[in-house]
Amino acid sequence: MADIQLVEVQKSYGAQAVVRGLSLQVASGEMLALLGPSGCGKTTTLRMIAGLERADAGRIVIGGDEVDGPERHVPPERRRLGMVFQSYAVWPHRSVFDNVAYPLSLQKVPKAEIAAKVREALGWVRLLPLEGRRPHELSGGQLQRVALARALVGNPRLLLLDEPLSNLDAALREELRAEIAALRARLGTTMIYVTHDQSEALALSDRVAVLNGGKLEQVGAPEALYHRPATPFVAGFVGGANLLDGVRQGRSFEAHGVRFELPEGGQGGLTDGLSGADGPCTLVVRPEDLRVGEGGTPLTLSARLFLGHAMEYRFPLGDRPLRALGAPSDAKPGSALVVRVTKGTLFPR
């Protein structure tokens, strides 16, 4: 059953259209990531769901209740949701306990019940021993846990997270990512998670909605977006595929004066959006699907980056390098290596 529905939602600021006819459904208990570059409309979409912005057109339904439409706008405090912001948004003069208790105080919940609920929420995020501290005594990761506990303390039917980990260093992001996943598994709360980090979206979410220029490019399970992108934009944004604009002629593909042999079609080979036709197209090939040193097209190595689990090889091709992953070697920049396409997708252009 759909817990949240967006039906042809639109939002503009002046002449600038930010969200363009967006339709989405989120099931009860599901975690959906809104993924895309800056300015794609993901945060504006989240703010409309929260009630902080009003849609210009379309409808938003939460739990069967229309909360935004042509003749209806339910204010945020009546939508029974929690929200975690990028900037923590904790009150510096209040203790950890009082920050988390604040939404319950606004709802006139009895003090004894507030104390029980706050301590339960602080237990979820492992902050119970710090309930008396002030924000200036906490680390960035602890501050974000305070924000999580405050958003969850009222048992919201929907939790909205707006790039909650972007202000943290890499180690803290990994730690908080795992905590969000554990909280979600424990509580079963429906969540919508906004991020521009594709690794976060793929790791945390049941489904990912990729936005570009205010429009929905593709929505689906992380595995589907990674292995079966619907557009070149999705392929490039989710997993960092190489996008080569060129011309296909039979089993060969030429881009920027360089010719590659295409793999056979079918499972594990070439996905052919041209249905075998020749002509201008975009070849999408992920770095791990290029074999280096195993026969193929000779290219000049421009850079070699050690990644731990593999070596990344870069070759100049047009206005951006062709990236391939392979086993470590002692090849030096300027040397010639052969590169072969083992798997890819052709999109008509």
XYZ file of C-alpha atoms in Angstrom:
349
model
C 0.000 0.000 0.000
C 1.341 3.451 -0.904
C 2.056 5.548 2.179
C 3.075 8.667 0.238
C 1.893 9.672 -3.222
C 3.044 12.583 -5.354
C 0.833 13.159 -8.395
C 2.114 15.501 -11.130
C 3.677 17.837 -8.563
C 5.143 21.086 -9.880
C 7.080 23.907 -8.232
C 8.665 27.054 -9.677
C 10.476 30.034 -8.225
C 9.700 32.917 -10.541
C 10.412 31.775 -14.084
C 12.610 28.901 -12.877
C 10.828 25.528 -12.874
C 12.396 23.436 -10.097
C 10.074 20.399 -9.987
C 8.322 19.430 -13.232
C 5.337 17.086 -13.083
C 6.827 14.689 -10.535
C 4.837 11.522 -9.737
C 6.103 9.051 -7.119
C 4.778 6.479 -4.683
C 6.447 5.322 -1.458
C 5.160 2.169 0.245
C 4.569 1.900 3.969
C 7.844 1.023 5.719
C 9.907 1.701 2.592
C 13.026 3.836 2.389
C 13.217 5.865 -0.817
C 16.260 7.947 -1.731
C 15.901 11.084 -3.842
C 19.220 11.241 -5.683
C 20.575 13.839 -8.047
C 22.985 16.740 -8.527
C 22.590 20.149 -6.898
C 19.592 22.023 -8.277
C 17.732 18.927 -9.493
C 14.714 19.551 -7.220
C 15.222 16.872 -4.578
C 15.297 19.153 -1.510
C 12.377 21.211 -2.836
C 10.418 17.964 -3.229
C 11.219 16.994 0.361
C 10.165 20.431 1.633
C 6.838 20.145 -0.207
C 6.215 16.739 1.388
C 7.045 18.294 4.767
C 4.688 21.218 4.155
C 7.484 23.815 4.287
C 6.753 24.685 0.643
C 3.453 24.569 -1.193
C 3.215 22.877 -4.593
C 2.142 25.079 -7.503
C 0.228 22.176 -9.019
C -0.427 18.493 -8.379
C -1.300 16.614 -5.209
C 0.592 15.142 -2.242
C -1.078 12.378 -0.219
C 0.309 10.973 3.053
C -1.321 7.944 4.649
C -4.418 8.368 2.506
C -4.864 12.035 3.492
C -4.364 14.760 0.906
C -1.977 17.238 2.522
C -1.307 19.446 -0.509
C -3.535 20.092 -3.477
C -5.328 22.823 -5.413
C -7.700 23.569 -2.530
C -5.927 22.097 0.499
C -2.673 22.648 2.388
C -2.104 20.910 5.725
C 0.551 22.718 7.825
C 3.740 20.821 8.761
C 2.818 20.343 12.432
C -0.326 18.431 11.453
C 1.377 16.008 9.055
C 2.833 13.713 11.762
C 6.309 13.606 10.345
C 9.873 14.022 11.558
C 12.626 15.820 9.678
C 16.420 15.768 9.957
C 18.279 18.674 8.367
C 21.798 18.912 7.007
C 22.721 21.568 9.593
C 21.635 19.655 12.774
C 19.283 22.547 13.799
C 19.698 21.955 17.543
C 19.205 24.725 20.116
C 22.582 25.646 21.625
C 21.085 26.755 24.977
C 19.180 23.492 25.554
C 20.543 20.194 26.821
C 20.446 17.029 24.726
C 17.370 15.899 26.707
C 15.546 19.208 26.200
C 16.348 19.332 22.476
C 14.819 15.904 21.972
C 11.872 16.685 24.263
C 10.942 19.923 22.486
C 8.445 18.503 19.932
C 6.642 16.586 22.681
C 6.453 19.730 24.807
C 4.760 21.541 21.938
C 2.188 18.748 21.792
C 1.466 19.170 25.556
C 2.480 15.577 26.295
C 2.560 14.897 30.095
C 6.027 15.323 31.646
C 6.336 11.719 32.826
C 5.516 10.450 29.331
C 7.984 12.928 27.800
C 10.791 11.642 30.021
C 10.099 8.012 29.062
C 9.852 8.740 25.349
C 12.986 10.940 25.274
C 15.095 8.362 27.090
C 13.835 5.645 24.742
C 14.794 7.747 21.702
C 18.205 8.603 23.180
C 18.748 4.888 23.738
C 18.076 4.228 20.052
C 20.921 6.584 19.054
C 23.258 5.648 21.950
C 23.169 9.090 23.599
C 21.455 8.297 26.898
C 24.649 8.875 28.966
C 24.946 12.371 27.395
C 21.385 13.575 28.028
C 22.544 16.457 30.232
C 25.183 17.868 27.889
C 24.874 21.021 25.800
C 25.467 21.009 22.013
C 28.895 22.717 22.301
C 30.086 19.660 24.254
C 29.189 17.241 21.448
C 30.885 16.099 18.236
C 29.290 16.486 14.808
C 28.221 12.858 14.792
C 26.639 13.204 18.229
C 24.789 16.364 17.163
C 23.316 14.531 14.189
C 22.211 11.720 16.530
C 20.423 14.329 18.652
C 18.615 15.511 15.509
C 17.676 11.910 14.656
C 16.336 11.240 18.141
C 14.303 14.472 18.092
C 12.785 13.536 14.713
C 11.845 10.042 15.927
C 10.674 10.771 19.472
C 7.085 11.554 18.434
C 6.678 8.258 16.533
C 6.198 9.959 13.139
C 4.473 8.137 10.324
C 7.140 9.508 7.978
C 10.794 10.496 8.503
C 12.377 12.955 6.064
C 16.177 13.267 5.913
C 17.769 16.129 3.956
C 21.438 15.255 3.289
C 21.958 14.495 7.001
C 25.521 13.197 6.620
C 27.052 15.745 4.263
C 28.629 17.819 7.073
C 30.460 14.826 8.565
C 33.867 13.391 7.745
C 34.173 10.065 5.915
C 34.514 7.886 9.032
C 31.509 9.497 10.745
C 29.425 9.197 7.560
C 30.062 5.445 7.522
C 29.133 5.159 11.200
C 25.933 7.224 10.942
C 24.925 5.464 7.739
C 25.029 2.145 9.581
C 23.043 3.619 12.494
C 20.316 4.942 10.199
C 20.046 1.508 8.573
C 19.825 -0.169 11.995
C 17.198 2.305 13.244
C 15.114 1.815 10.157
C 15.247 -1.992 10.505
C 14.248 -1.690 14.169
C 11.449 0.865 13.864
C 10.046 0.187 10.381
C 9.449 3.894 9.799
C 8.742 5.053 6.252
C 11.686 7.241 5.186
C 12.575 9.573 2.331
C 16.280 10.348 2.148
C 17.678 13.197 0.035
C 21.302 12.918 -1.058
C 23.685 13.709 -3.906
C 25.949 10.825 -2.807
C 25.113 7.766 -4.889
C 26.947 5.408 -2.505
C 24.627 6.501 0.349
C 21.547 6.096 -1.820
C 22.531 2.631 -3.022
C 23.593 1.395 0.420
C 20.589 2.566 2.444
C 17.507 2.520 0.248
C 14.950 0.005 -0.966
C 14.468 2.145 -4.070
C 16.190 5.175 -5.548
C 14.529 7.963 -7.541
C 17.048 9.779 -9.746
C 16.120 13.401 -10.492
C 17.619 15.633 -13.156
C 16.488 19.167 -13.912
C 13.322 18.730 -11.852
C 12.244 15.589 -13.704
C 12.284 11.935 -12.744
C 14.848 10.037 -14.837
C 14.341 6.594 -13.295
C 13.092 4.973 -10.091
C 13.878 1.441 -8.999
C 15.898 -0.844 -6.766
C 19.601 0.074 -6.426
C 20.648 -3.032 -8.366
C 18.307 -2.168 -11.230
C 19.608 1.400 -11.529
C 23.209 0.231 -11.456
C 22.912 -2.674 -13.891
C 19.987 -1.489 -16.054
C 20.078 2.320 -16.306
C 17.210 3.757 -18.328
C 19.143 6.798 -19.588
C 22.787 7.845 -20.059
C 22.348 10.369 -17.225
C 21.405 7.627 -14.755
C 24.308 5.475 -15.916
C 26.762 8.317 -15.450
C 25.413 9.497 -12.106
C 24.875 6.081 -10.515
C 28.181 4.257 -10.594
C 30.205 6.692 -12.680
C 30.000 4.982 -16.076
C 31.945 6.180 -19.096
C 29.639 7.906 -21.611
C 31.002 7.871 -25.160
C 29.163 9.716 -27.946
C 29.942 8.137 -31.291
C 28.675 6.053 -34.211
C 27.852 2.366 -34.261
C 28.528 0.320 -37.408
C 27.724 -3.343 -36.967
C 29.969 -4.746 -34.232
C 32.199 -1.657 -34.104
C 31.774 1.671 -32.342
C 33.819 4.796 -33.106
C 34.191 7.825 -30.811
C 36.705 10.680 -31.137
C 38.548 8.815 -33.892
C 39.006 5.662 -31.794
C 37.329 2.407 -32.784
C 36.175 -0.246 -30.284
C 34.790 -3.718 -30.958
C 31.414 -4.219 -29.288
C 30.735 -7.414 -27.311
C 28.067 -9.895 -28.301
C 24.524 -8.994 -27.263
C 22.527 -10.747 -24.597
C 23.034 -11.542 -20.935
C 26.322 -10.187 -19.619
C 27.239 -8.520 -22.913
C 25.806 -5.648 -24.912
C 22.409 -4.137 -24.150
C 21.342 -2.655 -27.445
C 18.884 0.228 -27.345
C 19.265 0.625 -31.114
C 17.936 -2.891 -31.835
C 20.895 -3.596 -34.086
C 20.605 -0.423 -36.195
C 23.677 1.570 -37.188
C 24.001 5.282 -36.492
C 24.797 7.925 -33.868
C 24.521 6.668 -30.310
C 25.954 6.840 -26.806
C 27.912 3.871 -25.497
C 27.688 3.493 -21.717
C 30.400 1.290 -20.231
C 31.399 1.057 -16.581
C 35.100 1.121 -15.627
C 34.957 -2.478 -14.386
C 33.606 -3.580 -17.788
C 36.738 -2.454 -19.643
C 39.559 -5.029 -19.772
C 43.088 -3.652 -19.854
C 45.896 -5.632 -21.503
C 43.710 -8.446 -22.883
C 43.412 -7.546 -26.541
C 41.385 -4.731 -28.029
C 41.977 -1.074 -28.891
C 45.430 0.449 -28.230
C 45.255 3.623 -26.113
C 47.836 5.843 -24.437
C 47.796 5.769 -20.646
C 47.503 9.242 -19.096
C 47.228 8.344 -15.388
C 47.236 5.363 -13.062
C 45.499 5.523 -9.646
C 45.877 2.862 -6.960
C 42.470 2.258 -5.275
C 43.439 -0.613 -2.982
C 41.105 -3.252 -4.421
C 42.075 -2.378 -8.002
C 44.011 0.023 -10.201
C 42.209 2.745 -12.119
C 43.657 3.433 -15.570
C 42.818 6.648 -17.406
C 43.100 7.250 -21.137
C 42.497 10.575 -22.939
C 39.386 10.393 -25.104
C 37.536 13.554 -26.067
C 36.887 16.089 -23.309
C 37.002 13.564 -20.425
C 39.173 10.536 -19.720
C 38.137 6.954 -20.328
C 38.339 5.155 -16.966
C 39.047 1.437 -16.620
C 39.530 -0.760 -13.546
C 41.973 -3.631 -13.611
C 44.691 -5.517 -11.791
C 47.731 -3.502 -10.657
C 50.583 -3.233 -13.162
C 53.796 -1.254 -13.561
C 52.578 0.525 -16.724
C 53.700 4.161 -16.750
C 51.800 7.194 -18.088
C 52.634 7.608 -21.764
C 52.798 3.868 -22.438
C 50.382 2.110 -24.794
C 47.854 -0.378 -23.411
C 45.099 -2.293 -25.162
C 41.528 -1.889 -23.877
C 38.542 -4.122 -24.634
C 34.833 -3.522 -23.973
C 33.287 -6.592 -22.292
C 29.877 -5.177 -21.396
C 27.957 -2.012 -22.186
C 24.709 -0.335 -23.163
C 23.914 1.545 -26.395
C 21.441 4.426 -26.300
C 20.182 6.092 -29.502
C 21.242 9.708 -29.834
